[in-house]
Amino acid sequence: MSSLDPATSASLDARCALHPDTVATAACQRCGTFACHLCLQWARDGRRYCGACAERALPPLASREDRFLANLVDSFVVFVPFIAGLVMLALTSEPTDEEFVSFGFVLFGLLGSLVLCLVQLYLSGQNGQSLGKRWRHIRVVRMDGSHVSLARIIFLRNLLPSFLNQVLCVFGLADAICIFRDDRRCIHDYLADTQVIQVPEHERGGTPSYRG
Ligand SMILES: [Zn+2]
Ligand SMILES: [Zn+2]
């Protein structure tokens, strides 16, 4: 009556780490701990984990509203200095003004926007939280709950989808619509093997927040 998983089968006399009286069904595919049928859980990445690992692999998903708002802020925030530079230029451009003053405003705007781009990259690489995601307390992680590298965020989550959107103009729309799937993963999440989760309350301390 063995129902052992061939890929991760526990030996016949292995016992569950939490329930020593119960025969293990399989080993956790994350930590390798033997677990019984009560402890094993299927995670969103299609693997089976013990209770502790499932908790890490199954954090609550970010809401669609939070993802939308974060995306809105991220799409806009890097342009703020550039727009501010143009506004200052418009407000002060009298015929008597020196040309280098106008140049200064544009340069200020461009540099400011560049700095914000770098800040966005730095924050995303640190903990998967751009400014918008930080604000909404959400984070990009790999499907097993682990840290997502900056290279993965840049190439698979941003550049590849942008490229596909240039080639197939409906890609962007299809990508966005996938947020309404049950797992709330867009196509760019599938390309990068990522998901967007809510940051647990206890991990939010010390992170900048725009709330209040
Ligand atoms: Zn485990
Ligand atoms: Zn158990």
PDB file of C-alpha atoms and ligand atoms in Angstrom:
ATOM      1  CA  MET A   1       0.000   0.000   0.000  1.00  0.00           C
ATOM      2  CA  SER A   2       2.946   2.194  -0.528  1.00  0.00           C
ATOM      3  CA  SER A   3       2.214   5.569  -2.097  1.00  0.00           C
ATOM      4  CA  LEU A   4       5.786   6.755  -2.123  1.00  0.00           C
ATOM      5  CA  ASP A   5       6.735   9.443  -4.557  1.00  0.00           C
ATOM      6  CA  PRO A   6       9.328   7.826  -6.852  1.00  0.00           C
ATOM      7  CA  ALA A   7      11.349  11.032  -7.128  1.00  0.00           C
ATOM      8  CA  THR A   8      11.563  11.692  -3.432  1.00  0.00           C
ATOM      9  CA  SER A   9      10.652   8.392  -1.903  1.00  0.00           C
ATOM     10  CA  ALA A  10      11.441   7.937   1.718  1.00  0.00           C
ATOM     11  CA  SER A  11      12.781   4.565   2.685  1.00  0.00           C
ATOM     12  CA  LEU A  12      10.101   2.247   4.026  1.00  0.00           C
ATOM     13  CA  ASP A  13      11.047   2.632   7.664  1.00  0.00           C
ATOM     14  CA  ALA A  14      11.478   6.419   7.523  1.00  0.00           C
ATOM     15  CA  ARG A  15       9.239   8.299   9.919  1.00  0.00           C
ATOM     16  CA  CYS A  16       7.789  11.786   9.749  1.00  0.00           C
ATOM     17  CA  ALA A  17       9.994  14.295  11.542  1.00  0.00           C
ATOM     18  CA  LEU A  18       6.966  15.817  13.272  1.00  0.00           C
ATOM     19  CA  HIS A  19       4.950  12.643  13.779  1.00  0.00           C
ATOM     20  CA  PRO A  20       7.405   9.891  14.755  1.00  0.00           C
ATOM     21  CA  ASP A  21       4.598   7.304  14.889  1.00  0.00           C
ATOM     22  CA  THR A  22       3.687   7.862  11.262  1.00  0.00           C
ATOM     23  CA  VAL A  23       5.518   6.476   8.252  1.00  0.00           C
ATOM     24  CA  ALA A  24       6.925   9.198   6.022  1.00  0.00           C
ATOM     25  CA  THR A  25       5.268   9.601   2.642  1.00  0.00           C
ATOM     26  CA  ALA A  26       8.139  11.475   1.032  1.00  0.00           C
ATOM     27  CA  ALA A  27      11.020  13.797   1.740  1.00  0.00           C
ATOM     28  CA  CYS A  28      10.474  17.541   1.594  1.00  0.00           C
ATOM     29  CA  GLN A  29      11.761  18.766  -1.774  1.00  0.00           C
ATOM     30  CA  ARG A  30      13.326  21.788  -0.135  1.00  0.00           C
ATOM     31  CA  CYS A  31      14.996  20.675   3.098  1.00  0.00           C
ATOM     32  CA  GLY A  32      14.884  16.898   2.640  1.00  0.00           C
ATOM     33  CA  THR A  33      13.110  16.263   5.954  1.00  0.00           C
ATOM     34  CA  PHE A  34      10.893  13.178   5.956  1.00  0.00           C
ATOM     35  CA  ALA A  35       7.247  14.118   6.195  1.00  0.00           C
ATOM     36  CA  CYS A  36       3.965  12.196   6.462  1.00  0.00           C
ATOM     37  CA  HIS A  37       0.841  12.714   4.355  1.00  0.00           C
ATOM     38  CA  LEU A  38      -0.459  15.188   6.951  1.00  0.00           C
ATOM     39  CA  CYS A  39       2.659  17.345   6.804  1.00  0.00           C
ATOM     40  CA  LEU A  40       3.361  17.311   3.072  1.00  0.00           C
ATOM     41  CA  GLN A  41       1.852  20.146   1.082  1.00  0.00           C
ATOM     42  CA  TRP A  42       1.818  20.934  -2.609  1.00  0.00           C
ATOM     43  CA  ALA A  43       3.235  24.385  -3.201  1.00  0.00           C
ATOM     44  CA  ARG A  44       2.456  26.726  -6.097  1.00  0.00           C
ATOM     45  CA  ASP A  45       5.674  25.699  -7.813  1.00  0.00           C
ATOM     46  CA  GLY A  46       4.356  22.134  -8.110  1.00  0.00           C
ATOM     47  CA  ARG A  47       6.693  20.698  -5.499  1.00  0.00           C
ATOM     48  CA  ARG A  48       5.929  19.022  -2.203  1.00  0.00           C
ATOM     49  CA  TYR A  49       7.226  20.559   0.976  1.00  0.00           C
ATOM     50  CA  CYS A  50       7.103  19.906   4.693  1.00  0.00           C
ATOM     51  CA  GLY A  51       4.999  22.318   6.767  1.00  0.00           C
ATOM     52  CA  ALA A  52       7.833  24.716   7.572  1.00  0.00           C
ATOM     53  CA  CYS A  53       9.082  24.917   3.992  1.00  0.00           C
ATOM     54  CA  ALA A  54       5.540  25.227   2.600  1.00  0.00           C
ATOM     55  CA  GLU A  55       5.074  28.296   4.746  1.00  0.00           C
ATOM     56  CA  ARG A  56       8.124  29.857   3.091  1.00  0.00           C
ATOM     57  CA  ALA A  57       7.113  28.713  -0.367  1.00  0.00           C
ATOM     58  CA  LEU A  58       3.481  29.724   0.072  1.00  0.00           C
ATOM     59  CA  PRO A  59       3.438  33.320   1.360  1.00  0.00           C
ATOM     60  CA  PRO A  60       0.228  35.203   0.606  1.00  0.00           C
ATOM     61  CA  LEU A  61       0.175  36.572  -2.940  1.00  0.00           C
ATOM     62  CA  ALA A  62       0.205  40.308  -3.498  1.00  0.00           C
ATOM     63  CA  SER A  63      -3.218  41.674  -4.342  1.00  0.00           C
ATOM     64  CA  ARG A  64      -3.915  42.829  -7.895  1.00  0.00           C
ATOM     65  CA  GLU A  65      -4.614  46.300  -6.581  1.00  0.00           C
ATOM     66  CA  ASP A  66      -1.225  46.535  -4.850  1.00  0.00           C
ATOM     67  CA  ARG A  67       0.568  45.263  -7.956  1.00  0.00           C
ATOM     68  CA  PHE A  68      -1.253  47.779 -10.126  1.00  0.00           C
ATOM     69  CA  LEU A  69      -0.504  50.717  -7.813  1.00  0.00           C
ATOM     70  CA  ALA A  70       3.143  49.691  -7.408  1.00  0.00           C
ATOM     71  CA  ASN A  71       3.509  49.394 -11.171  1.00  0.00           C
ATOM     72  CA  LEU A  72       1.904  52.794 -11.662  1.00  0.00           C
ATOM     73  CA  VAL A  73       4.362  54.435  -9.255  1.00  0.00           C
ATOM     74  CA  ASP A  74       7.349  52.589 -10.753  1.00  0.00           C
ATOM     75  CA  SER A  75       6.384  53.611 -14.278  1.00  0.00           C
ATOM     76  CA  PHE A  76       6.127  57.243 -13.272  1.00  0.00           C
ATOM     77  CA  VAL A  77       8.634  57.881 -10.492  1.00  0.00           C
ATOM     78  CA  VAL A  78      11.831  57.866 -12.581  1.00  0.00           C
ATOM     79  CA  PHE A  79      10.464  60.618 -14.839  1.00  0.00           C
ATOM     80  CA  VAL A  80       9.681  62.986 -11.946  1.00  0.00           C
ATOM     81  CA  PRO A  81      13.104  64.764 -11.880  1.00  0.00           C
ATOM     82  CA  PHE A  82      13.130  65.090 -15.666  1.00  0.00           C
ATOM     83  CA  ILE A  83       9.633  66.589 -15.685  1.00  0.00           C
ATOM     84  CA  ALA A  84      10.602  68.884 -12.788  1.00  0.00           C
ATOM     85  CA  GLY A  85      13.600  70.076 -14.841  1.00  0.00           C
ATOM     86  CA  LEU A  86      11.363  70.827 -17.826  1.00  0.00           C
ATOM     87  CA  VAL A  87       8.854  72.668 -15.627  1.00  0.00           C
ATOM     88  CA  MET A  88      11.621  74.829 -14.140  1.00  0.00           C
ATOM     89  CA  LEU A  89      12.899  75.474 -17.640  1.00  0.00           C
ATOM     90  CA  ALA A  90       9.442  76.562 -18.782  1.00  0.00           C
ATOM     91  CA  LEU A  91       8.925  78.790 -15.744  1.00  0.00           C
ATOM     92  CA  THR A  92      12.208  80.641 -16.100  1.00  0.00           C
ATOM     93  CA  SER A  93      12.806  80.741 -19.822  1.00  0.00           C
ATOM     94  CA  GLU A  94      12.867  84.446 -20.488  1.00  0.00           C
ATOM     95  CA  PRO A  95      14.685  85.715 -23.563  1.00  0.00           C
ATOM     96  CA  THR A  96      17.280  87.308 -21.266  1.00  0.00           C
ATOM     97  CA  ASP A  97      18.223  84.017 -19.617  1.00  0.00           C
ATOM     98  CA  GLU A  98      21.596  82.564 -20.333  1.00  0.00           C
ATOM     99  CA  GLU A  99      21.578  79.393 -22.345  1.00  0.00           C
ATOM    100  CA  PHE A 100      23.585  77.475 -19.777  1.00  0.00           C
ATOM    101  CA  VAL A 101      20.792  78.012 -17.234  1.00  0.00           C
ATOM    102  CA  SER A 102      18.343  76.184 -19.514  1.00  0.00           C
ATOM    103  CA  PHE A 103      20.942  73.499 -20.106  1.00  0.00           C
ATOM    104  CA  GLY A 104      21.391  73.203 -16.327  1.00  0.00           C
ATOM    105  CA  PHE A 105      17.721  72.461 -15.743  1.00  0.00           C
ATOM    106  CA  VAL A 106      17.639  69.761 -18.407  1.00  0.00           C
ATOM    107  CA  LEU A 107      20.859  68.242 -17.090  1.00  0.00           C
ATOM    108  CA  PHE A 108      19.474  68.325 -13.540  1.00  0.00           C
ATOM    109  CA  GLY A 109      16.368  66.489 -14.728  1.00  0.00           C
ATOM    110  CA  LEU A 110      18.293  63.873 -16.680  1.00  0.00           C
ATOM    111  CA  LEU A 111      20.748  63.188 -13.864  1.00  0.00           C
ATOM    112  CA  GLY A 112      17.934  62.988 -11.322  1.00  0.00           C
ATOM    113  CA  SER A 113      16.084  60.476 -13.458  1.00  0.00           C
ATOM    114  CA  LEU A 114      19.253  58.448 -13.957  1.00  0.00           C
ATOM    115  CA  VAL A 115      19.867  58.361 -10.197  1.00  0.00           C
ATOM    116  CA  LEU A 116      16.299  57.187  -9.580  1.00  0.00           C
ATOM    117  CA  CYS A 117      16.748  54.423 -12.178  1.00  0.00           C
ATOM    118  CA  LEU A 118      19.847  53.256 -10.326  1.00  0.00           C
ATOM    119  CA  VAL A 119      18.000  53.420  -6.989  1.00  0.00           C
ATOM    120  CA  GLN A 120      15.201  51.290  -8.476  1.00  0.00           C
ATOM    121  CA  LEU A 121      17.723  48.719  -9.705  1.00  0.00           C
ATOM    122  CA  TYR A 122      19.574  48.696  -6.391  1.00  0.00           C
ATOM    123  CA  LEU A 123      16.394  48.197  -4.331  1.00  0.00           C
ATOM    124  CA  SER A 124      15.056  45.527  -6.687  1.00  0.00           C
ATOM    125  CA  GLY A 125      18.335  43.614  -6.465  1.00  0.00           C
ATOM    126  CA  GLN A 126      18.457  43.940  -2.673  1.00  0.00           C
ATOM    127  CA  ASN A 127      15.106  42.394  -1.830  1.00  0.00           C
ATOM    128  CA  GLY A 128      12.876  42.375  -4.897  1.00  0.00           C
ATOM    129  CA  GLN A 129      11.234  45.641  -3.904  1.00  0.00           C
ATOM    130  CA  SER A 130      11.235  48.639  -6.212  1.00  0.00           C
ATOM    131  CA  LEU A 131       9.978  51.930  -4.728  1.00  0.00           C
ATOM    132  CA  GLY A 132       6.401  51.163  -5.762  1.00  0.00           C
ATOM    133  CA  LYS A 133       6.556  47.652  -4.318  1.00  0.00           C
ATOM    134  CA  ARG A 134       8.118  48.979  -1.121  1.00  0.00           C
ATOM    135  CA  TRP A 135       5.230  51.403  -0.788  1.00  0.00           C
ATOM    136  CA  ARG A 136       2.656  48.613  -1.209  1.00  0.00           C
ATOM    137  CA  HIS A 137       4.634  46.123   0.963  1.00  0.00           C
ATOM    138  CA  ILE A 138       4.961  43.563  -1.804  1.00  0.00           C
ATOM    139  CA  ARG A 139       8.029  41.770  -3.146  1.00  0.00           C
ATOM    140  CA  VAL A 140       9.192  39.693  -6.101  1.00  0.00           C
ATOM    141  CA  VAL A 141      10.544  36.271  -5.138  1.00  0.00           C
ATOM    142  CA  ARG A 142      11.337  33.031  -6.963  1.00  0.00           C
ATOM    143  CA  MET A 143       8.670  30.344  -6.962  1.00  0.00           C
ATOM    144  CA  ASP A 144      10.351  28.546  -4.068  1.00  0.00           C
ATOM    145  CA  GLY A 145      10.256  31.755  -2.034  1.00  0.00           C
ATOM    146  CA  SER A 146      13.959  32.491  -2.434  1.00  0.00           C
ATOM    147  CA  HIS A 147      15.686  35.749  -3.402  1.00  0.00           C
ATOM    148  CA  VAL A 148      15.418  36.769  -7.041  1.00  0.00           C
ATOM    149  CA  SER A 149      18.627  38.032  -8.626  1.00  0.00           C
ATOM    150  CA  LEU A 150      18.882  41.473 -10.216  1.00  0.00           C
ATOM    151  CA  ALA A 151      19.925  39.900 -13.537  1.00  0.00           C
ATOM    152  CA  ARG A 152      16.746  37.823 -13.552  1.00  0.00           C
ATOM    153  CA  ILE A 153      14.646  40.918 -12.811  1.00  0.00           C
ATOM    154  CA  ILE A 154      16.339  42.976 -15.524  1.00  0.00           C
ATOM    155  CA  PHE A 155      16.579  40.416 -18.319  1.00  0.00           C
ATOM    156  CA  LEU A 156      13.714  37.985 -17.808  1.00  0.00           C
ATOM    157  CA  ARG A 157      11.184  40.195 -16.049  1.00  0.00           C
ATOM    158  CA  ASN A 158      11.735  43.439 -17.978  1.00  0.00           C
ATOM    159  CA  LEU A 159      13.908  43.325 -21.114  1.00  0.00           C
ATOM    160  CA  LEU A 160      12.572  40.044 -22.545  1.00  0.00           C
ATOM    161  CA  PRO A 161       8.894  41.102 -22.106  1.00  0.00           C
ATOM    162  CA  SER A 162       9.703  44.517 -23.646  1.00  0.00           C
ATOM    163  CA  PHE A 163      11.381  42.807 -26.584  1.00  0.00           C
ATOM    164  CA  LEU A 164       8.427  40.417 -27.043  1.00  0.00           C
ATOM    165  CA  ASN A 165       6.107  43.398 -26.925  1.00  0.00           C
ATOM    166  CA  GLN A 166       8.020  45.006 -29.779  1.00  0.00           C
ATOM    167  CA  VAL A 167       7.781  41.838 -31.849  1.00  0.00           C
ATOM    168  CA  LEU A 168       4.191  40.879 -30.936  1.00  0.00           C
ATOM    169  CA  CYS A 169       2.306  44.032 -30.113  1.00  0.00           C
ATOM    170  CA  VAL A 170      -0.403  42.107 -28.235  1.00  0.00           C
ATOM    171  CA  PHE A 171       2.136  40.662 -25.828  1.00  0.00           C
ATOM    172  CA  GLY A 172       1.851  43.530 -23.349  1.00  0.00           C
ATOM    173  CA  LEU A 173      -1.911  43.178 -23.163  1.00  0.00           C
ATOM    174  CA  ALA A 174      -1.777  39.392 -22.837  1.00  0.00           C
ATOM    175  CA  ASP A 175       0.911  39.756 -20.170  1.00  0.00           C
ATOM    176  CA  ALA A 176      -1.182  42.189 -18.126  1.00  0.00           C
ATOM    177  CA  ILE A 177      -4.420  40.194 -18.459  1.00  0.00           C
ATOM    178  CA  CYS A 178      -2.751  37.157 -16.897  1.00  0.00           C
ATOM    179  CA  ILE A 179      -2.882  38.960 -13.550  1.00  0.00           C
ATOM    180  CA  PHE A 180      -6.526  37.797 -13.434  1.00  0.00           C
ATOM    181  CA  ARG A 181      -5.488  34.139 -13.366  1.00  0.00           C
ATOM    182  CA  ASP A 182      -5.891  32.383 -10.031  1.00  0.00           C
ATOM    183  CA  ASP A 183      -2.150  32.376  -9.350  1.00  0.00           C
ATOM    184  CA  ARG A 184      -1.918  36.092 -10.298  1.00  0.00           C
ATOM    185  CA  ARG A 185       1.194  35.437 -12.340  1.00  0.00           C
ATOM    186  CA  CYS A 186       1.719  37.435 -15.501  1.00  0.00           C
ATOM    187  CA  ILE A 187       3.644  36.017 -18.457  1.00  0.00           C
ATOM    188  CA  HIS A 188       6.748  37.887 -17.289  1.00  0.00           C
ATOM    189  CA  ASP A 189       6.450  36.009 -13.987  1.00  0.00           C
ATOM    190  CA  TYR A 190       6.465  32.714 -15.881  1.00  0.00           C
ATOM    191  CA  LEU A 191       9.459  33.808 -17.964  1.00  0.00           C
ATOM    192  CA  ALA A 192      11.409  34.672 -14.826  1.00  0.00           C
ATOM    193  CA  ASP A 193      10.012  31.919 -12.547  1.00  0.00           C
ATOM    194  CA  THR A 194       8.826  34.581 -10.118  1.00  0.00           C
ATOM    195  CA  GLN A 195       5.771  35.494  -8.092  1.00  0.00           C
ATOM    196  CA  VAL A 196       4.824  38.668  -6.242  1.00  0.00           C
ATOM    197  CA  ILE A 197       4.005  38.180  -2.585  1.00  0.00           C
ATOM    198  CA  GLN A 198       2.919  40.266   0.380  1.00  0.00           C
ATOM    199  CA  VAL A 199       5.784  41.152   2.693  1.00  0.00           C
ATOM    200  CA  PRO A 200       4.978  39.722   6.149  1.00  0.00           C
ATOM    201  CA  GLU A 201       4.226  42.341   8.819  1.00  0.00           C
ATOM    202  CA  HIS A 202       7.348  41.487  10.869  1.00  0.00           C
ATOM    203  CA  GLU A 203       9.653  42.088   7.887  1.00  0.00           C
ATOM    204  CA  ARG A 204       8.356  45.554   7.132  1.00  0.00           C
ATOM    205  CA  GLY A 205      10.138  47.397   9.957  1.00  0.00           C
ATOM    206  CA  GLY A 206      12.789  49.832   8.864  1.00  0.00           C
ATOM    207  CA  THR A 207      11.754  49.857   5.236  1.00  0.00           C
ATOM    208  CA  PRO A 208      10.736  53.239   3.896  1.00  0.00           C
ATOM    209  CA  SER A 209       7.012  53.653   3.473  1.00  0.00           C
ATOM    210  CA  TYR A 210       4.998  56.375   1.829  1.00  0.00           C
ATOM    211  CA  ARG A 211       1.991  55.529   3.927  1.00  0.00           C
ATOM    212  CA  GLY A 212       0.639  58.269   6.217  1.00  0.00           C
TER     213      GLY A 212
HETATM  214 ZN    ZN B   1      11.131  21.160   4.344  1.00  0.00          ZN
HETATM  215 ZN    ZN B   2       3.840  14.499   9.787  1.00  0.00          ZN
END
